[in-house]
mmCIF file of C-alpha atoms and ligand atoms in Angstrom:
data_model
loop_
_atom_site.group_PDB
_atom_site.id
_atom_site.type_symbol
_atom_site.label_atom_id
_atom_site.label_comp_id
_atom_site.label_asym_id
_atom_site.label_seq_id
_atom_site.Cartn_x
_atom_site.Cartn_y
_atom_site.Cartn_z
ATOM 1 C CA MET A 1 2.802 10.102 9.411
ATOM 2 C CA ARG A 2 4.337 11.527 6.265
ATOM 3 C CA ILE A 3 4.702 9.602 3.004
ATOM 4 C CA ASP A 4 6.770 11.035 0.146
ATOM 5 C CA ILE A 5 6.245 9.263 -3.158
ATOM 6 C CA LEU A 6 8.870 9.670 -5.911
ATOM 7 C CA THR A 7 7.664 9.054 -9.447
ATOM 8 C CA VAL A 8 8.088 10.028 -13.090
ATOM 9 C CA VAL A 9 4.293 9.929 -13.552
ATOM 10 C CA PRO A 10 2.866 12.073 -10.729
ATOM 11 C CA ASP A 11 -0.502 12.298 -12.525
ATOM 12 C CA LEU A 12 -1.067 8.618 -11.775
ATOM 13 C CA LEU A 13 -1.120 9.480 -8.073
ATOM 14 C CA SER A 14 -3.287 12.578 -8.147
ATOM 15 C CA GLY A 15 -6.558 10.693 -7.585
ATOM 16 C CA PRO A 16 -6.186 7.891 -5.032
ATOM 17 C CA PHE A 17 -5.536 10.000 -1.961
ATOM 18 C CA ASP A 18 -8.336 12.522 -2.384
ATOM 19 C CA HIS A 19 -11.248 10.307 -1.450
ATOM 20 C CA SER A 20 -12.897 8.668 1.491
ATOM 21 C CA ILE A 21 -10.654 7.378 4.271
ATOM 22 C CA LEU A 22 -7.356 8.744 2.953
ATOM 23 C CA LYS A 23 -8.914 12.149 2.416
ATOM 24 C CA ARG A 24 -10.216 12.102 5.984
ATOM 25 C CA ALA A 25 -6.779 11.089 7.312
ATOM 26 C CA LYS A 26 -5.250 14.090 5.543
ATOM 27 C CA GLU A 27 -7.968 16.444 6.779
ATOM 28 C CA LYS A 28 -7.524 15.241 10.356
ATOM 29 C CA GLY A 29 -3.787 15.910 10.058
ATOM 30 C CA LEU A 30 -2.959 12.228 10.686
ATOM 31 C CA ALA A 31 -1.305 11.599 7.320
ATOM 32 C CA GLU A 32 0.470 13.738 4.763
ATOM 33 C CA ILE A 33 1.146 12.364 1.313
ATOM 34 C CA HIS A 34 3.483 14.294 -0.973
ATOM 35 C CA VAL A 35 4.107 13.290 -4.566
ATOM 36 C CA HIS A 36 7.402 14.393 -6.175
ATOM 37 C CA ASN A 37 8.193 14.387 -9.868
ATOM 38 C CA ILE A 38 11.663 12.855 -10.253
ATOM 39 C CA ARG A 39 12.036 14.746 -13.548
ATOM 40 C CA ASP A 40 12.103 18.051 -11.629
ATOM 41 C CA TYR A 41 15.441 16.949 -10.163
ATOM 42 C CA SER A 42 17.110 16.011 -13.445
ATOM 43 C CA THR A 43 20.172 18.111 -14.288
ATOM 44 C CA ASP A 44 20.111 16.818 -17.871
ATOM 45 C CA LYS A 45 19.409 19.564 -20.402
ATOM 46 C CA HIS A 46 16.475 17.592 -21.796
ATOM 47 C CA LYS A 47 15.297 16.655 -18.300
ATOM 48 C CA ASN A 48 15.895 12.991 -19.083
ATOM 49 C CA VAL A 49 15.484 10.589 -16.194
ATOM 50 C CA ASP A 50 16.602 7.350 -17.851
ATOM 51 C CA ASP A 51 19.327 5.966 -20.073
ATOM 52 C CA TYR A 52 20.443 2.820 -21.950
ATOM 53 C CA GLN A 53 21.692 -0.022 -19.818
ATOM 54 C CA TYR A 54 25.383 -0.751 -19.582
ATOM 55 C CA GLY A 55 26.194 -4.040 -21.271
ATOM 56 C CA GLY A 56 23.342 -3.627 -23.762
ATOM 57 C CA GLY A 57 19.862 -5.085 -23.760
ATOM 58 C CA ALA A 58 16.348 -3.836 -24.308
ATOM 59 C CA GLY A 59 14.779 -1.286 -22.006
ATOM 60 C CA MET A 60 15.850 1.894 -20.297
ATOM 61 C CA VAL A 61 17.118 2.210 -16.747
ATOM 62 C CA MET A 62 16.236 5.086 -14.405
ATOM 63 C CA SER A 63 19.348 7.148 -13.766
ATOM 64 C CA ILE A 64 20.949 7.610 -10.375
ATOM 65 C CA GLN A 65 21.314 11.438 -10.459
ATOM 66 C CA PRO A 66 17.709 12.700 -10.297
ATOM 67 C CA ILE A 67 16.627 10.039 -7.810
ATOM 68 C CA SER A 68 19.567 10.509 -5.458
ATOM 69 C CA ASP A 69 19.203 14.312 -5.602
ATOM 70 C CA CYS A 70 15.497 14.046 -4.804
ATOM 71 C CA ILE A 71 16.097 11.687 -1.857
ATOM 72 C CA GLU A 72 18.968 13.808 -0.504
ATOM 73 C CA ASP A 73 16.859 16.939 -0.775
ATOM 74 C CA LEU A 74 14.121 15.306 1.303
ATOM 75 C CA GLN A 75 16.628 13.928 3.803
ATOM 76 C CA LYS A 76 17.946 17.444 4.389
ATOM 77 C CA GLN A 77 14.495 18.430 5.587
ATOM 78 C CA ARG A 78 13.725 15.490 7.894
ATOM 79 C CA ASP A 79 14.837 12.008 8.880
ATOM 80 C CA TYR A 80 13.221 9.058 7.150
ATOM 81 C CA ASP A 81 12.496 5.766 8.892
ATOM 82 C CA GLU A 82 12.303 3.804 5.678
ATOM 83 C CA ILE A 83 13.085 4.329 1.995
ATOM 84 C CA ILE A 84 10.996 1.811 0.127
ATOM 85 C CA TYR A 85 11.484 0.783 -3.479
ATOM 86 C CA VAL A 86 8.431 -0.887 -5.012
ATOM 87 C CA THR A 87 9.536 -3.615 -7.366
ATOM 88 C CA PRO A 88 8.305 -7.057 -8.473
ATOM 89 C CA ASP A 89 11.453 -8.633 -6.967
ATOM 90 C CA GLY A 90 10.877 -7.163 -3.496
ATOM 91 C CA GLU A 91 9.495 -8.985 -0.448
ATOM 92 C CA LEU A 92 5.791 -9.756 -0.754
ATOM 93 C CA PHE A 93 3.594 -7.132 0.907
ATOM 94 C CA ASP A 94 1.141 -8.336 3.533
ATOM 95 C CA GLN A 95 -0.914 -7.078 6.477
ATOM 96 C CA ASN A 96 1.986 -7.629 8.847
ATOM 97 C CA THR A 97 4.226 -5.276 6.851
ATOM 98 C CA ALA A 98 1.366 -2.756 6.625
ATOM 99 C CA ASN A 99 1.000 -2.877 10.423
ATOM 100 C CA GLN A 100 4.743 -2.301 10.902
ATOM 101 C CA LEU A 101 4.865 0.599 8.435
ATOM 102 C CA SER A 102 1.865 2.288 10.094
ATOM 103 C CA LEU A 103 4.046 2.801 13.194
ATOM 104 C CA LYS A 104 6.664 4.804 11.259
ATOM 105 C CA GLY A 105 6.920 8.586 11.174
ATOM 106 C CA ASN A 106 8.293 9.433 7.720
ATOM 107 C CA ILE A 107 8.702 7.134 4.763
ATOM 108 C CA ILE A 108 9.720 7.526 1.138
ATOM 109 C CA ILE A 109 8.284 5.285 -1.560
ATOM 110 C CA LEU A 110 10.264 5.199 -4.797
ATOM 111 C CA CYS A 111 8.396 4.062 -7.915
ATOM 112 C CA GLY A 112 10.337 2.388 -10.689
ATOM 113 C CA HIS A 113 9.602 2.459 -14.419
ATOM 114 C CA TYR A 114 11.027 0.906 -17.554
ATOM 115 C CA LYS A 115 13.648 -1.708 -16.574
ATOM 116 C CA GLY A 116 13.876 -0.332 -13.037
ATOM 117 C CA VAL A 117 16.327 1.941 -11.260
ATOM 118 C CA ASP A 118 20.131 1.932 -11.340
ATOM 119 C CA GLU A 119 21.217 -0.728 -8.838
ATOM 120 C CA ARG A 120 23.315 1.811 -6.890
ATOM 121 C CA ILE A 121 20.098 3.498 -5.719
ATOM 122 C CA ARG A 122 18.959 0.187 -4.270
ATOM 123 C CA GLN A 123 22.321 -0.450 -2.632
ATOM 124 C CA HIS A 124 22.959 2.960 -1.130
ATOM 125 C CA PHE A 125 19.591 4.558 -0.463
ATOM 126 C CA VAL A 126 16.812 1.978 -0.323
ATOM 127 C CA THR A 127 16.139 0.307 3.045
ATOM 128 C CA LYS A 128 13.246 -1.944 2.045
ATOM 129 C CA GLU A 129 12.021 -3.441 -1.234
ATOM 130 C CA ILE A 130 8.383 -4.395 -1.574
ATOM 131 C CA SER A 131 6.364 -6.242 -4.207
ATOM 132 C CA ILE A 132 2.564 -6.136 -3.996
ATOM 133 C CA GLY A 133 2.168 -9.434 -5.843
ATOM 134 C CA SER A 134 3.712 -11.889 -8.267
ATOM 135 C CA TYR A 135 2.886 -9.991 -11.423
ATOM 136 C CA VAL A 136 4.465 -7.066 -13.228
ATOM 137 C CA LEU A 137 2.858 -3.614 -13.347
ATOM 138 C CA SER A 138 3.916 -0.933 -15.842
ATOM 139 C CA GLY A 139 5.327 1.100 -12.983
ATOM 140 C CA GLY A 140 5.462 1.260 -9.214
ATOM 141 C CA GLU A 141 2.776 3.943 -8.803
ATOM 142 C CA LEU A 142 -0.184 1.629 -8.296
ATOM 143 C CA ALA A 143 1.886 -0.428 -5.869
ATOM 144 C CA ALA A 144 2.790 2.749 -3.946
ATOM 145 C CA ALA A 145 -0.908 3.691 -3.799
ATOM 146 C CA VAL A 146 -1.812 0.216 -2.500
ATOM 147 C CA ILE A 147 0.840 0.431 0.210
ATOM 148 C CA ALA A 148 -0.065 4.003 1.219
ATOM 149 C CA ASP A 149 -3.775 3.123 1.416
ATOM 150 C CA SER A 150 -3.307 -0.013 3.504
ATOM 151 C CA VAL A 151 -0.853 1.733 5.858
ATOM 152 C CA VAL A 152 -2.679 5.043 6.388
ATOM 153 C CA ARG A 153 -5.973 3.377 7.356
ATOM 154 C CA LEU A 154 -4.132 1.680 10.239
ATOM 155 C CA ILE A 155 -2.942 4.928 11.825
ATOM 156 C CA PRO A 156 -4.830 5.340 15.104
ATOM 157 C CA GLY A 157 -7.695 7.812 14.686
ATOM 158 C CA VAL A 158 -8.038 7.425 10.913
ATOM 159 C CA LEU A 159 -10.838 4.865 11.077
ATOM 160 C CA ASN A 160 -13.880 5.245 13.287
ATOM 161 C CA ASP A 161 -15.557 2.335 15.092
ATOM 162 C CA GLU A 162 -17.676 1.454 12.104
ATOM 163 C CA THR A 163 -14.682 0.958 9.850
ATOM 164 C CA SER A 164 -12.343 -0.366 12.553
ATOM 165 C CA ALA A 165 -9.277 -2.108 11.193
ATOM 166 C CA LEU A 166 -9.350 -4.638 14.015
ATOM 167 C CA THR A 167 -12.027 -6.722 12.318
ATOM 168 C CA ASP A 168 -10.417 -6.596 8.863
ATOM 169 C CA SER A 169 -9.477 -9.753 7.033
ATOM 170 C CA PHE A 170 -5.932 -10.865 7.953
ATOM 171 C CA GLN A 171 -5.747 -8.927 11.247
ATOM 172 C CA ASP A 172 -6.372 -12.110 13.230
ATOM 173 C CA GLY A 173 -4.754 -14.315 10.586
ATOM 174 C CA LEU A 174 -8.159 -15.200 9.102
ATOM 175 C CA LEU A 175 -10.338 -13.939 6.277
ATOM 176 C CA SER A 176 -13.439 -11.993 7.298
ATOM 177 C CA PRO A 177 -16.804 -13.758 7.662
ATOM 178 C CA PRO A 178 -19.653 -12.866 5.254
ATOM 179 C CA VAL A 179 -21.723 -9.756 6.020
ATOM 180 C CA TYR A 180 -25.351 -8.884 5.282
ATOM 181 C CA THR A 181 -27.610 -5.850 5.520
ATOM 182 C CA ARG A 182 -31.345 -5.192 5.121
ATOM 183 C CA PRO A 183 -33.623 -6.556 3.789
ATOM 184 C CA ALA A 184 -33.630 -9.895 5.645
ATOM 185 C CA GLU A 185 -35.044 -11.533 2.527
ATOM 186 C CA TYR A 186 -34.601 -10.424 -1.083
ATOM 187 C CA LYS A 187 -36.270 -12.360 -3.926
ATOM 188 C CA GLY A 188 -36.125 -15.507 -1.831
ATOM 189 C CA MET A 189 -32.465 -15.030 -0.771
ATOM 190 C CA LYS A 190 -32.321 -15.061 3.006
ATOM 191 C CA VAL A 191 -29.909 -13.738 5.602
ATOM 192 C CA PRO A 192 -28.738 -16.542 7.952
ATOM 193 C CA GLU A 193 -31.270 -16.834 10.807
ATOM 194 C CA VAL A 194 -28.688 -16.563 13.565
ATOM 195 C CA LEU A 195 -27.744 -12.998 12.565
ATOM 196 C CA LEU A 196 -31.343 -11.910 13.177
ATOM 197 C CA SER A 197 -31.586 -13.701 16.532
ATOM 198 C CA GLY A 198 -30.123 -10.987 18.766
ATOM 199 C CA ASN A 199 -28.107 -13.722 20.536
ATOM 200 C CA PHE A 200 -24.630 -12.175 20.519
ATOM 201 C CA LYS A 201 -22.831 -15.288 21.726
ATOM 202 C CA LYS A 202 -24.356 -17.351 18.902
ATOM 203 C CA ILE A 203 -23.619 -14.564 16.382
ATOM 204 C CA GLU A 204 -19.990 -14.447 17.474
ATOM 205 C CA GLU A 205 -19.730 -18.248 17.163
ATOM 206 C CA PHE A 206 -21.278 -18.106 13.683
ATOM 207 C CA ARG A 207 -18.796 -15.425 12.565
ATOM 208 C CA GLU A 208 -15.798 -17.296 13.935
ATOM 209 C CA LYS A 209 -16.934 -20.526 12.256
ATOM 210 C CA GLU A 210 -17.519 -18.779 8.918
ATOM 211 C CA ALA A 211 -14.164 -16.947 9.076
ATOM 212 C CA LEU A 212 -12.397 -20.245 9.652
ATOM 213 C CA ARG A 213 -14.385 -22.007 6.918
ATOM 214 C CA ARG A 214 -13.597 -19.239 4.388
ATOM 215 C CA THR A 215 -9.932 -19.270 5.288
ATOM 216 C CA GLN A 216 -9.753 -23.073 4.977
ATOM 217 C CA GLU A 217 -11.500 -22.931 1.596
ATOM 218 C CA ARG A 218 -9.748 -19.918 0.053
ATOM 219 C CA ARG A 219 -6.435 -19.364 1.827
ATOM 220 C CA PRO A 220 -5.393 -22.563 3.625
ATOM 221 C CA ASP A 221 -1.804 -21.187 3.574
ATOM 222 C CA LEU A 222 -2.838 -18.675 6.266
ATOM 223 C CA LEU A 223 -3.595 -21.511 8.670
ATOM 224 C CA ASP A 224 -0.178 -23.193 8.333
HETATM 225 N N1 ADE B 1 6.373 -2.562 -10.050
HETATM 226 C C1 ADE B 1 6.024 -3.344 -11.075
HETATM 227 N N2 ADE B 1 5.389 -4.438 -10.652
HETATM 228 C C2 ADE B 1 5.334 -4.352 -9.293
HETATM 229 C C3 ADE B 1 4.807 -5.194 -8.279
HETATM 230 N N3 ADE B 1 4.212 -6.353 -8.546
HETATM 231 N N4 ADE B 1 4.941 -4.792 -6.999
HETATM 232 C C4 ADE B 1 5.569 -3.632 -6.716
HETATM 233 N N5 ADE B 1 6.078 -2.811 -7.634
HETATM 234 C C5 ADE B 1 5.967 -3.163 -8.920
#
């Protein structure tokens, strides 16, 4: 899978993909993440990438020219399955969308800044608009990193058995049960007896019960 991220602040994305699971995915050749500076595509003599909004009002709008040139340049090199714009007014991101995106070959993620991008980009280029939550970030970069992380770890071969995505929260519509590791007792705080019993049927029952209890308590909406 290849993810191209378009941004005016590429530095914000230099760290997240160089560690742990995403780093391994890149090293194994299962995921490529390329970050493009939209400013490099600006034909403006000052390399501007934004302008005042038509009709007046506070805040700058990202111009159509550098973004459309950047997208068209990428499209000349390969086909894209999805061009995603990350924006607070997009559809709410969830595990289901992450699962769907992990099956794609090439995707572009466009990060907005300021007041957002010229609407014509959204109308003529963007195929999907995603919000990572009902709050406003200063730009789309952290949202793009969240999406890339949650999608890449689902690509077959990226995770090993120990980190398997199948037992993640949300994959079966439930939150994950609590987990414990050694020691069995620490300053009087004990691990539930059943987990030490070696009885796998009982352990499975305990985990299912706890997953359901957590989901009922914390995210009853998932059970609707
Ligand atoms: N850009 C700014 N806020 C955002 C959000 N909540 N989700 C996606 N992109 C954003």
